[in-house]
Amino acid sequence: MSFLKFKNIEKFQGHLHKKRYFEGWYYKIISKDFKQSIALIPGVSLNSDDPHAFIQIFYYTYAKTPTLQTHYVKYDIKSFSFDKDAFNISIANNRFSMDQIHLNIEDEDVTLIGDIDINHHTKLKQTILQPNIMGVFSYVPKMECNHGILSMDSLSSGILKYQAQAIDFTDAKVYIEKDWGKSFPSQYIWMQSNHFNKPNTSIMFSYATIPFLGLKFKGLIAHVTTDQRHYTFATYNFSRILNKIIKSNEVTFKIKKRNYTLHIHATSIDAVKLKSPHQGKMIQEIKEGLSGKIEVELTHKKKLLLKDTGLYAGIEIMF
């Protein structure tokens, strides 16, 4: 397997003749005034029954009475196109890349029109052993689900018109990731926030049941950026979970890697149903919120490196 292929995971990883395959990109954008957020998931669902492209929309307002709305807009698979040499995909009249989103959606129940420019990306450092966040597992063929972090933290500018309302996303924080393969894990926890009191701090955490060679194991990935430094806790670098508590809307983890210890306590709030893949078909449902809270404490030996709370967190607890 080529290092360059797994280094440039932002590009479309599949081909349109695949069966039982999905690929989706995830953008989470929260306005500077913290009043509104939107998550956009463009992707493809390839299977023999219902092959199609899609854009899934998750809109949330932070108010005394929060509003959550989701939309799943289907497109003919022929409307999907991609650049072989760069991350640049189109679905009908909509375009997505690392640096720009152009939307022109007028469906039965949703209108979403506008342009967002994205810059100042915080990307992961890459090595041969860790071409992306999956580490050496990046090179394992036929994983049911592959995960990639494209930017832990970015900034945006632009205005989107959602339904009849114009939303200003100037100086908004953005998080970008993607998944591809056949199916989401049967059990998993995922969370992310880049809204901490300490500037330029962000976290992504994933814990899942992973099928592998006819067996199953629990896979861990946690990545923290703060003070322009990156800290990765993962199964492949021999990080150990010392303690975990998993409830329907709340999780606690204590993780150790050599002399580093990471404590996480996350609470999910106002989750809503989204579609997710199984054998390439978008037929399962998950629950995600965009208003969760993640308490993080990171230490090296006895030195405290970070103690902060991430707000406006995306959290999925599927255990």
PDB file of C-alpha atoms in Angstrom:
ATOM      1  CA  MET A   1       0.000   0.000   0.000  1.00  0.00           C
ATOM      2  CA  SER A   2       1.297   3.458  -0.923  1.00  0.00           C
ATOM      3  CA  PHE A   3       2.220   5.945   1.821  1.00  0.00           C
ATOM      4  CA  LEU A   4       1.067   8.786  -0.438  1.00  0.00           C
ATOM      5  CA  LYS A   5      -2.384   7.203  -0.815  1.00  0.00           C
ATOM      6  CA  PHE A   6      -2.922   7.167   2.938  1.00  0.00           C
ATOM      7  CA  LYS A   7      -1.239  10.520   3.446  1.00  0.00           C
ATOM      8  CA  ASN A   8      -3.701  12.239   1.097  1.00  0.00           C
ATOM      9  CA  ILE A   9      -6.873  10.743   2.552  1.00  0.00           C
ATOM     10  CA  GLU A  10      -8.866  13.932   1.979  1.00  0.00           C
ATOM     11  CA  LYS A  11      -9.216  12.831  -1.661  1.00  0.00           C
ATOM     12  CA  PHE A  12     -11.934  10.409  -2.775  1.00  0.00           C
ATOM     13  CA  GLN A  13     -10.568   6.989  -1.794  1.00  0.00           C
ATOM     14  CA  GLY A  14     -12.964   4.753  -3.711  1.00  0.00           C
ATOM     15  CA  HIS A  15     -14.341   4.434  -7.220  1.00  0.00           C
ATOM     16  CA  LEU A  16     -17.919   4.495  -8.453  1.00  0.00           C
ATOM     17  CA  HIS A  17     -17.951   0.815  -9.451  1.00  0.00           C
ATOM     18  CA  LYS A  18     -17.513  -0.346  -5.876  1.00  0.00           C
ATOM     19  CA  LYS A  19     -20.288  -2.302  -4.154  1.00  0.00           C
ATOM     20  CA  ARG A  20     -21.133  -2.154  -0.475  1.00  0.00           C
ATOM     21  CA  TYR A  21     -19.105   1.030  -0.068  1.00  0.00           C
ATOM     22  CA  PHE A  22     -19.630   4.460   1.446  1.00  0.00           C
ATOM     23  CA  GLU A  23     -17.506   7.570   1.708  1.00  0.00           C
ATOM     24  CA  GLY A  24     -18.456  10.765   3.478  1.00  0.00           C
ATOM     25  CA  TRP A  25     -16.834  14.039   4.525  1.00  0.00           C
ATOM     26  CA  TYR A  26     -17.913  15.872   7.670  1.00  0.00           C
ATOM     27  CA  TYR A  27     -17.790  19.642   8.224  1.00  0.00           C
ATOM     28  CA  LYS A  28     -18.907  21.149  11.524  1.00  0.00           C
ATOM     29  CA  ILE A  29     -19.207  24.957  11.572  1.00  0.00           C
ATOM     30  CA  ILE A  30     -20.221  27.014  14.625  1.00  0.00           C
ATOM     31  CA  SER A  31     -20.892  30.736  14.292  1.00  0.00           C
ATOM     32  CA  LYS A  32     -18.649  33.221  16.096  1.00  0.00           C
ATOM     33  CA  ASP A  33     -21.511  34.363  18.338  1.00  0.00           C
ATOM     34  CA  PHE A  34     -22.225  30.711  19.263  1.00  0.00           C
ATOM     35  CA  LYS A  35     -25.881  31.064  18.319  1.00  0.00           C
ATOM     36  CA  GLN A  36     -26.013  28.677  15.372  1.00  0.00           C
ATOM     37  CA  SER A  37     -24.178  25.700  13.972  1.00  0.00           C
ATOM     38  CA  ILE A  38     -24.400  23.466  10.973  1.00  0.00           C
ATOM     39  CA  ALA A  39     -22.883  20.096  10.129  1.00  0.00           C
ATOM     40  CA  LEU A  40     -22.622  19.076   6.480  1.00  0.00           C
ATOM     41  CA  ILE A  41     -21.951  15.529   5.317  1.00  0.00           C
ATOM     42  CA  PRO A  42     -21.538  15.100   1.554  1.00  0.00           C
ATOM     43  CA  GLY A  43     -20.912  11.559   0.385  1.00  0.00           C
ATOM     44  CA  VAL A  44     -21.741   8.504  -1.691  1.00  0.00           C
ATOM     45  CA  SER A  45     -23.620   5.287  -0.908  1.00  0.00           C
ATOM     46  CA  LEU A  46     -22.663   2.519  -3.349  1.00  0.00           C
ATOM     47  CA  ASN A  47     -24.649  -0.712  -3.392  1.00  0.00           C
ATOM     48  CA  SER A  48     -26.739  -2.788  -5.797  1.00  0.00           C
ATOM     49  CA  ASP A  49     -30.127  -1.640  -4.461  1.00  0.00           C
ATOM     50  CA  ASP A  50     -29.908   2.127  -4.130  1.00  0.00           C
ATOM     51  CA  PRO A  51     -26.645   3.703  -5.270  1.00  0.00           C
ATOM     52  CA  HIS A  52     -26.728   7.464  -4.784  1.00  0.00           C
ATOM     53  CA  ALA A  53     -24.873  10.566  -3.697  1.00  0.00           C
ATOM     54  CA  PHE A  54     -26.134  12.566  -0.739  1.00  0.00           C
ATOM     55  CA  ILE A  55     -25.735  15.675   1.368  1.00  0.00           C
ATOM     56  CA  GLN A  56     -26.823  15.303   4.966  1.00  0.00           C
ATOM     57  CA  ILE A  57     -27.528  18.537   6.864  1.00  0.00           C
ATOM     58  CA  PHE A  58     -27.683  18.971  10.633  1.00  0.00           C
ATOM     59  CA  TYR A  59     -28.732  22.469  11.749  1.00  0.00           C
ATOM     60  CA  TYR A  60     -28.777  23.586  15.391  1.00  0.00           C
ATOM     61  CA  THR A  61     -29.618  26.838  17.171  1.00  0.00           C
ATOM     62  CA  TYR A  62     -28.357  27.512  20.687  1.00  0.00           C
ATOM     63  CA  ALA A  63     -31.249  29.219  22.443  1.00  0.00           C
ATOM     64  CA  LYS A  64     -33.508  28.826  25.484  1.00  0.00           C
ATOM     65  CA  THR A  65     -35.487  26.437  23.333  1.00  0.00           C
ATOM     66  CA  PRO A  66     -32.875  24.800  21.059  1.00  0.00           C
ATOM     67  CA  THR A  67     -33.898  23.893  17.533  1.00  0.00           C
ATOM     68  CA  LEU A  68     -32.507  20.807  15.820  1.00  0.00           C
ATOM     69  CA  GLN A  69     -33.302  20.023  12.212  1.00  0.00           C
ATOM     70  CA  THR A  70     -31.866  17.334   9.947  1.00  0.00           C
ATOM     71  CA  HIS A  71     -32.226  16.770   6.226  1.00  0.00           C
ATOM     72  CA  TYR A  72     -30.988  14.001   3.949  1.00  0.00           C
ATOM     73  CA  VAL A  73     -30.895  15.116   0.318  1.00  0.00           C
ATOM     74  CA  LYS A  74     -30.409  12.334  -2.247  1.00  0.00           C
ATOM     75  CA  TYR A  75     -28.865  12.771  -5.697  1.00  0.00           C
ATOM     76  CA  ASP A  76     -28.352  10.513  -8.671  1.00  0.00           C
ATOM     77  CA  ILE A  77     -24.945   8.870  -8.375  1.00  0.00           C
ATOM     78  CA  LYS A  78     -24.114  10.319 -11.798  1.00  0.00           C
ATOM     79  CA  SER A  79     -24.205  13.780 -10.220  1.00  0.00           C
ATOM     80  CA  PHE A  80     -21.107  12.932  -8.153  1.00  0.00           C
ATOM     81  CA  SER A  81     -17.713  13.820  -9.588  1.00  0.00           C
ATOM     82  CA  PHE A  82     -14.241  14.161  -8.113  1.00  0.00           C
ATOM     83  CA  ASP A  83     -10.726  15.315  -8.865  1.00  0.00           C
ATOM     84  CA  LYS A  84      -8.252  12.411  -8.920  1.00  0.00           C
ATOM     85  CA  ASP A  85      -5.349  14.616  -7.814  1.00  0.00           C
ATOM     86  CA  ALA A  86      -6.940  16.691  -5.046  1.00  0.00           C
ATOM     87  CA  PHE A  87      -9.846  16.847  -2.619  1.00  0.00           C
ATOM     88  CA  ASN A  88     -12.398  18.511  -4.813  1.00  0.00           C
ATOM     89  CA  ILE A  89     -15.798  16.840  -5.122  1.00  0.00           C
ATOM     90  CA  SER A  90     -19.080  17.921  -6.681  1.00  0.00           C
ATOM     91  CA  ILE A  91     -22.628  16.708  -6.076  1.00  0.00           C
ATOM     92  CA  ALA A  92     -24.905  18.301  -8.659  1.00  0.00           C
ATOM     93  CA  ASN A  93     -24.446  22.078  -8.170  1.00  0.00           C
ATOM     94  CA  ASN A  94     -22.669  21.718  -4.833  1.00  0.00           C
ATOM     95  CA  ARG A  95     -18.905  21.680  -4.392  1.00  0.00           C
ATOM     96  CA  PHE A  96     -16.695  20.718  -1.442  1.00  0.00           C
ATOM     97  CA  SER A  97     -12.951  20.994  -0.819  1.00  0.00           C
ATOM     98  CA  MET A  98     -10.577  21.772   2.039  1.00  0.00           C
ATOM     99  CA  ASP A  99     -10.812  25.481   1.342  1.00  0.00           C
ATOM    100  CA  GLN A 100     -14.331  26.092   0.095  1.00  0.00           C
ATOM    101  CA  ILE A 101     -17.936  24.950   0.244  1.00  0.00           C
ATOM    102  CA  HIS A 102     -20.427  26.031  -2.411  1.00  0.00           C
ATOM    103  CA  LEU A 103     -24.063  25.090  -1.750  1.00  0.00           C
ATOM    104  CA  ASN A 104     -27.085  25.331  -4.002  1.00  0.00           C
ATOM    105  CA  ILE A 105     -29.662  23.009  -2.412  1.00  0.00           C
ATOM    106  CA  GLU A 106     -33.345  23.511  -3.105  1.00  0.00           C
ATOM    107  CA  ASP A 107     -35.130  20.332  -2.031  1.00  0.00           C
ATOM    108  CA  GLU A 108     -38.693  19.615  -0.939  1.00  0.00           C
ATOM    109  CA  ASP A 109     -38.030  20.387   2.719  1.00  0.00           C
ATOM    110  CA  VAL A 110     -34.778  22.343   2.731  1.00  0.00           C
ATOM    111  CA  THR A 111     -33.137  25.290   1.016  1.00  0.00           C
ATOM    112  CA  LEU A 112     -29.458  25.897   1.668  1.00  0.00           C
ATOM    113  CA  ILE A 113     -27.563  28.322  -0.554  1.00  0.00           C
ATOM    114  CA  GLY A 114     -24.249  30.134  -0.189  1.00  0.00           C
ATOM    115  CA  ASP A 115     -20.470  29.987  -0.083  1.00  0.00           C
ATOM    116  CA  ILE A 116     -18.056  29.336   2.760  1.00  0.00           C
ATOM    117  CA  ASP A 117     -14.302  29.881   2.526  1.00  0.00           C
ATOM    118  CA  ILE A 118     -12.160  27.872   4.958  1.00  0.00           C
ATOM    119  CA  ASN A 119      -8.561  28.569   5.976  1.00  0.00           C
ATOM    120  CA  HIS A 120      -5.993  28.356   8.798  1.00  0.00           C
ATOM    121  CA  HIS A 121      -6.201  24.567   9.001  1.00  0.00           C
ATOM    122  CA  THR A 122      -4.681  22.652  11.909  1.00  0.00           C
ATOM    123  CA  LYS A 123      -3.569  19.392  10.326  1.00  0.00           C
ATOM    124  CA  LEU A 124      -2.001  16.334  11.912  1.00  0.00           C
ATOM    125  CA  LYS A 125       1.690  15.653  11.571  1.00  0.00           C
ATOM    126  CA  GLN A 126       2.386  12.722   9.261  1.00  0.00           C
ATOM    127  CA  THR A 127       5.034   9.996   9.263  1.00  0.00           C
ATOM    128  CA  ILE A 128       5.360   6.660   7.490  1.00  0.00           C
ATOM    129  CA  LEU A 129       4.102   4.878  10.624  1.00  0.00           C
ATOM    130  CA  GLN A 130       1.319   7.415  11.063  1.00  0.00           C
ATOM    131  CA  PRO A 131       0.232   8.701   7.631  1.00  0.00           C
ATOM    132  CA  ASN A 132      -3.082   9.690   9.220  1.00  0.00           C
ATOM    133  CA  ILE A 133      -4.915   9.321  12.528  1.00  0.00           C
ATOM    134  CA  MET A 134      -5.328   5.534  12.052  1.00  0.00           C
ATOM    135  CA  GLY A 135      -1.578   5.007  12.319  1.00  0.00           C
ATOM    136  CA  VAL A 136      -0.314   1.629  11.098  1.00  0.00           C
ATOM    137  CA  PHE A 137      -3.918   0.451  10.723  1.00  0.00           C
ATOM    138  CA  SER A 138      -4.067   2.752   7.679  1.00  0.00           C
ATOM    139  CA  TYR A 139      -2.189   0.065   5.747  1.00  0.00           C
ATOM    140  CA  VAL A 140      -4.547  -2.773   6.697  1.00  0.00           C
ATOM    141  CA  PRO A 141      -6.721  -3.608   3.645  1.00  0.00           C
ATOM    142  CA  LYS A 142     -10.494  -4.000   3.768  1.00  0.00           C
ATOM    143  CA  MET A 143     -11.118  -2.366   7.123  1.00  0.00           C
ATOM    144  CA  GLU A 144     -14.895  -2.004   7.519  1.00  0.00           C
ATOM    145  CA  CYS A 145     -14.511   1.651   8.451  1.00  0.00           C
ATOM    146  CA  ASN A 146     -11.590   4.021   7.955  1.00  0.00           C
ATOM    147  CA  HIS A 147     -11.385   7.358   9.720  1.00  0.00           C
ATOM    148  CA  GLY A 148      -9.458  10.500   8.830  1.00  0.00           C
ATOM    149  CA  ILE A 149      -8.988  13.894  10.462  1.00  0.00           C
ATOM    150  CA  LEU A 150      -8.553  16.601   7.840  1.00  0.00           C
ATOM    151  CA  SER A 151      -8.396  19.607  10.172  1.00  0.00           C
ATOM    152  CA  MET A 152      -8.716  19.751  13.948  1.00  0.00           C
ATOM    153  CA  ASP A 153      -9.436  23.459  13.779  1.00  0.00           C
ATOM    154  CA  SER A 154     -10.030  25.919  10.938  1.00  0.00           C
ATOM    155  CA  LEU A 155     -11.620  29.319  10.404  1.00  0.00           C
ATOM    156  CA  SER A 156     -14.307  30.243   7.907  1.00  0.00           C
ATOM    157  CA  SER A 157     -15.904  33.232   6.251  1.00  0.00           C
ATOM    158  CA  GLY A 158     -19.125  33.537   4.311  1.00  0.00           C
ATOM    159  CA  ILE A 159     -22.891  33.479   4.578  1.00  0.00           C
ATOM    160  CA  LEU A 160     -25.295  30.576   4.163  1.00  0.00           C
ATOM    161  CA  LYS A 161     -29.003  31.041   3.583  1.00  0.00           C
ATOM    162  CA  TYR A 162     -30.763  28.228   5.432  1.00  0.00           C
ATOM    163  CA  GLN A 163     -34.474  28.165   4.625  1.00  0.00           C
ATOM    164  CA  ALA A 164     -35.283  31.902   4.711  1.00  0.00           C
ATOM    165  CA  GLN A 165     -32.588  32.839   7.211  1.00  0.00           C
ATOM    166  CA  ALA A 166     -29.126  34.210   6.442  1.00  0.00           C
ATOM    167  CA  ILE A 167     -26.421  32.879   8.777  1.00  0.00           C
ATOM    168  CA  ASP A 168     -23.080  34.670   9.018  1.00  0.00           C
ATOM    169  CA  PHE A 169     -20.204  32.210   9.419  1.00  0.00           C
ATOM    170  CA  THR A 170     -17.451  34.828   9.369  1.00  0.00           C
ATOM    171  CA  ASP A 171     -14.661  33.928  11.834  1.00  0.00           C
ATOM    172  CA  ALA A 172     -16.514  30.724  12.656  1.00  0.00           C
ATOM    173  CA  LYS A 173     -14.622  27.654  13.846  1.00  0.00           C
ATOM    174  CA  VAL A 174     -14.617  24.607  11.573  1.00  0.00           C
ATOM    175  CA  TYR A 175     -13.744  20.947  12.107  1.00  0.00           C
ATOM    176  CA  ILE A 176     -13.275  18.595   9.122  1.00  0.00           C
ATOM    177  CA  GLU A 177     -13.005  14.794   9.026  1.00  0.00           C
ATOM    178  CA  LYS A 178     -14.127  11.856   6.895  1.00  0.00           C
ATOM    179  CA  ASP A 179     -15.015   8.149   6.952  1.00  0.00           C
ATOM    180  CA  TRP A 180     -14.983   5.495   4.241  1.00  0.00           C
ATOM    181  CA  GLY A 181     -15.443   1.741   3.941  1.00  0.00           C
ATOM    182  CA  LYS A 182     -18.473  -0.547   4.245  1.00  0.00           C
ATOM    183  CA  SER A 183     -20.108   0.086   7.632  1.00  0.00           C
ATOM    184  CA  PHE A 184     -19.844   2.118  10.783  1.00  0.00           C
ATOM    185  CA  PRO A 185     -18.768   0.046  13.810  1.00  0.00           C
ATOM    186  CA  SER A 186     -21.556  -1.814  15.595  1.00  0.00           C
ATOM    187  CA  GLN A 187     -20.639  -0.017  18.818  1.00  0.00           C
ATOM    188  CA  TYR A 188     -18.706   3.222  19.117  1.00  0.00           C
ATOM    189  CA  ILE A 189     -18.245   6.530  20.875  1.00  0.00           C
ATOM    190  CA  TRP A 190     -17.166   9.633  18.975  1.00  0.00           C
ATOM    191  CA  MET A 191     -16.729  13.181  20.196  1.00  0.00           C
ATOM    192  CA  GLN A 192     -15.114  16.403  19.054  1.00  0.00           C
ATOM    193  CA  SER A 193     -14.772  20.006  20.194  1.00  0.00           C
ATOM    194  CA  ASN A 194     -12.562  22.938  19.238  1.00  0.00           C
ATOM    195  CA  HIS A 195     -14.266  25.476  21.517  1.00  0.00           C
ATOM    196  CA  PHE A 196     -12.111  25.697  24.644  1.00  0.00           C
ATOM    197  CA  ASN A 197     -11.195  28.647  26.844  1.00  0.00           C
ATOM    198  CA  LYS A 198      -7.560  28.077  25.932  1.00  0.00           C
ATOM    199  CA  PRO A 199      -6.982  29.259  22.341  1.00  0.00           C
ATOM    200  CA  ASN A 200      -6.054  26.777  19.607  1.00  0.00           C
ATOM    201  CA  THR A 201      -7.135  23.791  21.669  1.00  0.00           C
ATOM    202  CA  SER A 202      -9.158  20.934  20.237  1.00  0.00           C
ATOM    203  CA  ILE A 203      -9.948  17.273  20.833  1.00  0.00           C
ATOM    204  CA  MET A 204     -11.225  14.313  18.842  1.00  0.00           C
ATOM    205  CA  PHE A 205     -11.970  10.990  20.528  1.00  0.00           C
ATOM    206  CA  SER A 206     -13.149   7.665  19.104  1.00  0.00           C
ATOM    207  CA  TYR A 207     -13.626   4.302  20.829  1.00  0.00           C
ATOM    208  CA  ALA A 208     -15.167   1.467  18.840  1.00  0.00           C
ATOM    209  CA  THR A 209     -15.635  -2.260  18.431  1.00  0.00           C
ATOM    210  CA  ILE A 210     -13.531  -3.125  15.368  1.00  0.00           C
ATOM    211  CA  PRO A 211     -14.002  -6.334  13.335  1.00  0.00           C
ATOM    212  CA  PHE A 212     -10.635  -7.710  12.215  1.00  0.00           C
ATOM    213  CA  LEU A 213      -9.752 -11.065  10.593  1.00  0.00           C
ATOM    214  CA  GLY A 214     -12.963 -12.647  11.831  1.00  0.00           C
ATOM    215  CA  LEU A 215     -12.404 -11.368  15.357  1.00  0.00           C
ATOM    216  CA  LYS A 216     -13.252  -8.143  17.177  1.00  0.00           C
ATOM    217  CA  PHE A 217     -11.230  -5.771  19.310  1.00  0.00           C
ATOM    218  CA  LYS A 218     -11.780  -2.420  20.985  1.00  0.00           C
ATOM    219  CA  GLY A 219      -9.992   0.351  19.109  1.00  0.00           C
ATOM    220  CA  LEU A 220      -9.085   3.710  20.625  1.00  0.00           C
ATOM    221  CA  ILE A 221      -8.077   7.008  19.020  1.00  0.00           C
ATOM    222  CA  ALA A 222      -7.833  10.267  20.989  1.00  0.00           C
ATOM    223  CA  HIS A 223      -6.068  13.336  19.667  1.00  0.00           C
ATOM    224  CA  VAL A 224      -5.524  16.605  21.552  1.00  0.00           C
ATOM    225  CA  THR A 225      -3.958  19.785  20.188  1.00  0.00           C
ATOM    226  CA  THR A 226      -2.939  22.604  22.523  1.00  0.00           C
ATOM    227  CA  ASP A 227      -0.054  25.100  22.661  1.00  0.00           C
ATOM    228  CA  GLN A 228       0.755  24.108  19.060  1.00  0.00           C
ATOM    229  CA  ARG A 229       1.537  20.569  20.204  1.00  0.00           C
ATOM    230  CA  HIS A 230      -0.186  17.323  19.247  1.00  0.00           C
ATOM    231  CA  TYR A 231      -0.890  14.426  21.614  1.00  0.00           C
ATOM    232  CA  THR A 232      -2.182  11.111  20.275  1.00  0.00           C
ATOM    233  CA  PHE A 233      -3.484   8.267  22.433  1.00  0.00           C
ATOM    234  CA  ALA A 234      -4.308   5.198  20.376  1.00  0.00           C
ATOM    235  CA  THR A 235      -4.369   1.426  20.304  1.00  0.00           C
ATOM    236  CA  TYR A 236      -1.505   1.393  17.814  1.00  0.00           C
ATOM    237  CA  ASN A 237       0.842   3.401  20.092  1.00  0.00           C
ATOM    238  CA  PHE A 238       0.075   1.163  23.078  1.00  0.00           C
ATOM    239  CA  SER A 239      -2.114   3.608  24.986  1.00  0.00           C
ATOM    240  CA  ARG A 240      -4.061   1.909  27.771  1.00  0.00           C
ATOM    241  CA  ILE A 241      -7.540   2.628  29.080  1.00  0.00           C
ATOM    242  CA  LEU A 242      -7.235   2.587  32.868  1.00  0.00           C
ATOM    243  CA  ASN A 243     -10.876   3.320  33.543  1.00  0.00           C
ATOM    244  CA  LYS A 244     -14.070   3.861  31.587  1.00  0.00           C
ATOM    245  CA  ILE A 245     -17.722   4.518  32.393  1.00  0.00           C
ATOM    246  CA  ILE A 246     -20.218   4.465  29.526  1.00  0.00           C
ATOM    247  CA  LYS A 247     -23.815   5.634  29.939  1.00  0.00           C
ATOM    248  CA  SER A 248     -26.458   6.544  27.370  1.00  0.00           C
ATOM    249  CA  ASN A 249     -25.596  10.249  27.377  1.00  0.00           C
ATOM    250  CA  GLU A 250     -22.385  10.438  29.400  1.00  0.00           C
ATOM    251  CA  VAL A 251     -18.934   8.838  29.240  1.00  0.00           C
ATOM    252  CA  THR A 252     -15.749   8.972  31.315  1.00  0.00           C
ATOM    253  CA  PHE A 253     -12.308   7.710  30.238  1.00  0.00           C
ATOM    254  CA  LYS A 254      -8.876   7.675  31.844  1.00  0.00           C
ATOM    255  CA  ILE A 255      -6.138   6.844  29.343  1.00  0.00           C
ATOM    256  CA  LYS A 256      -2.409   6.459  29.807  1.00  0.00           C
ATOM    257  CA  LYS A 257       0.478   6.468  27.315  1.00  0.00           C
ATOM    258  CA  ARG A 258       3.862   6.186  28.959  1.00  0.00           C
ATOM    259  CA  ASN A 259       4.118   9.290  31.220  1.00  0.00           C
ATOM    260  CA  TYR A 260       1.067  11.024  29.734  1.00  0.00           C
ATOM    261  CA  THR A 261      -2.416  10.673  31.228  1.00  0.00           C
ATOM    262  CA  LEU A 262      -5.643  11.882  29.613  1.00  0.00           C
ATOM    263  CA  HIS A 263      -8.917  12.246  31.539  1.00  0.00           C
ATOM    264  CA  ILE A 264     -12.131  12.814  29.557  1.00  0.00           C
ATOM    265  CA  HIS A 265     -15.659  13.322  30.820  1.00  0.00           C
ATOM    266  CA  ALA A 266     -18.240  14.051  28.127  1.00  0.00           C
ATOM    267  CA  THR A 267     -21.946  14.761  28.288  1.00  0.00           C
ATOM    268  CA  SER A 268     -24.231  14.600  25.268  1.00  0.00           C
ATOM    269  CA  ILE A 269     -27.140  17.051  25.051  1.00  0.00           C
ATOM    270  CA  ASP A 270     -30.015  17.280  22.565  1.00  0.00           C
ATOM    271  CA  ALA A 271     -29.064  14.429  20.256  1.00  0.00           C
ATOM    272  CA  VAL A 272     -30.917  13.939  16.973  1.00  0.00           C
ATOM    273  CA  LYS A 273     -31.043  11.064  14.483  1.00  0.00           C
ATOM    274  CA  LEU A 274     -28.747  10.960  11.447  1.00  0.00           C
ATOM    275  CA  LYS A 275     -28.361   8.317   8.752  1.00  0.00           C
ATOM    276  CA  SER A 276     -25.303   6.055   8.832  1.00  0.00           C
ATOM    277  CA  PRO A 277     -23.918   3.300   6.565  1.00  0.00           C
ATOM    278  CA  HIS A 278     -24.248  -0.470   6.769  1.00  0.00           C
ATOM    279  CA  GLN A 279     -22.722  -2.504   3.937  1.00  0.00           C
ATOM    280  CA  GLY A 280     -22.661   0.670   1.867  1.00  0.00           C
ATOM    281  CA  LYS A 281     -26.341   1.430   2.388  1.00  0.00           C
ATOM    282  CA  MET A 282     -27.393   4.499   4.374  1.00  0.00           C
ATOM    283  CA  ILE A 283     -30.014   2.510   6.271  1.00  0.00           C
ATOM    284  CA  GLN A 284     -28.958   2.739   9.907  1.00  0.00           C
ATOM    285  CA  GLU A 285     -29.480   5.578  12.348  1.00  0.00           C
ATOM    286  CA  ILE A 286     -27.153   7.180  14.846  1.00  0.00           C
ATOM    287  CA  LYS A 287     -27.739   9.978  17.335  1.00  0.00           C
ATOM    288  CA  GLU A 288     -25.550  13.062  17.453  1.00  0.00           C
ATOM    289  CA  GLY A 289     -25.728  16.355  19.282  1.00  0.00           C
ATOM    290  CA  LEU A 290     -23.860  19.596  18.578  1.00  0.00           C
ATOM    291  CA  SER A 291     -24.235  21.069  22.058  1.00  0.00           C
ATOM    292  CA  GLY A 292     -22.314  18.591  24.195  1.00  0.00           C
ATOM    293  CA  LYS A 293     -19.604  19.270  26.748  1.00  0.00           C
ATOM    294  CA  ILE A 294     -16.161  17.617  27.029  1.00  0.00           C
ATOM    295  CA  GLU A 295     -14.064  18.097  30.165  1.00  0.00           C
ATOM    296  CA  VAL A 296     -10.394  17.382  29.444  1.00  0.00           C
ATOM    297  CA  GLU A 297      -7.372  17.040  31.706  1.00  0.00           C
ATOM    298  CA  LEU A 298      -3.958  16.191  30.246  1.00  0.00           C
ATOM    299  CA  THR A 299      -0.875  15.626  32.383  1.00  0.00           C
ATOM    300  CA  HIS A 300       2.745  14.614  31.819  1.00  0.00           C
ATOM    301  CA  LYS A 301       4.054  12.923  34.961  1.00  0.00           C
ATOM    302  CA  LYS A 302       2.787  15.393  37.583  1.00  0.00           C
ATOM    303  CA  LYS A 303       2.802  18.435  35.295  1.00  0.00           C
ATOM    304  CA  LEU A 304      -0.607  19.710  34.201  1.00  0.00           C
ATOM    305  CA  LEU A 305      -0.576  20.475  30.472  1.00  0.00           C
ATOM    306  CA  LEU A 306      -4.272  21.169  29.975  1.00  0.00           C
ATOM    307  CA  LYS A 307      -7.395  21.404  32.087  1.00  0.00           C
ATOM    308  CA  ASP A 308     -10.312  22.863  30.182  1.00  0.00           C
ATOM    309  CA  THR A 309     -13.871  22.257  28.992  1.00  0.00           C
ATOM    310  CA  GLY A 310     -14.821  22.039  25.338  1.00  0.00           C
ATOM    311  CA  LEU A 311     -18.289  23.308  24.497  1.00  0.00           C
ATOM    312  CA  TYR A 312     -20.531  22.982  21.424  1.00  0.00           C
ATOM    313  CA  ALA A 313     -19.217  19.446  21.101  1.00  0.00           C
ATOM    314  CA  GLY A 314     -20.337  16.885  18.590  1.00  0.00           C
ATOM    315  CA  ILE A 315     -20.956  13.654  20.514  1.00  0.00           C
ATOM    316  CA  GLU A 316     -22.220  10.221  19.464  1.00  0.00           C
ATOM    317  CA  ILE A 317     -22.639   7.433  22.027  1.00  0.00           C
ATOM    318  CA  MET A 318     -23.656   4.213  20.278  1.00  0.00           C
ATOM    319  CA  PHE A 319     -23.016   1.523  22.914  1.00  0.00           C
TER     320      PHE A 319
END
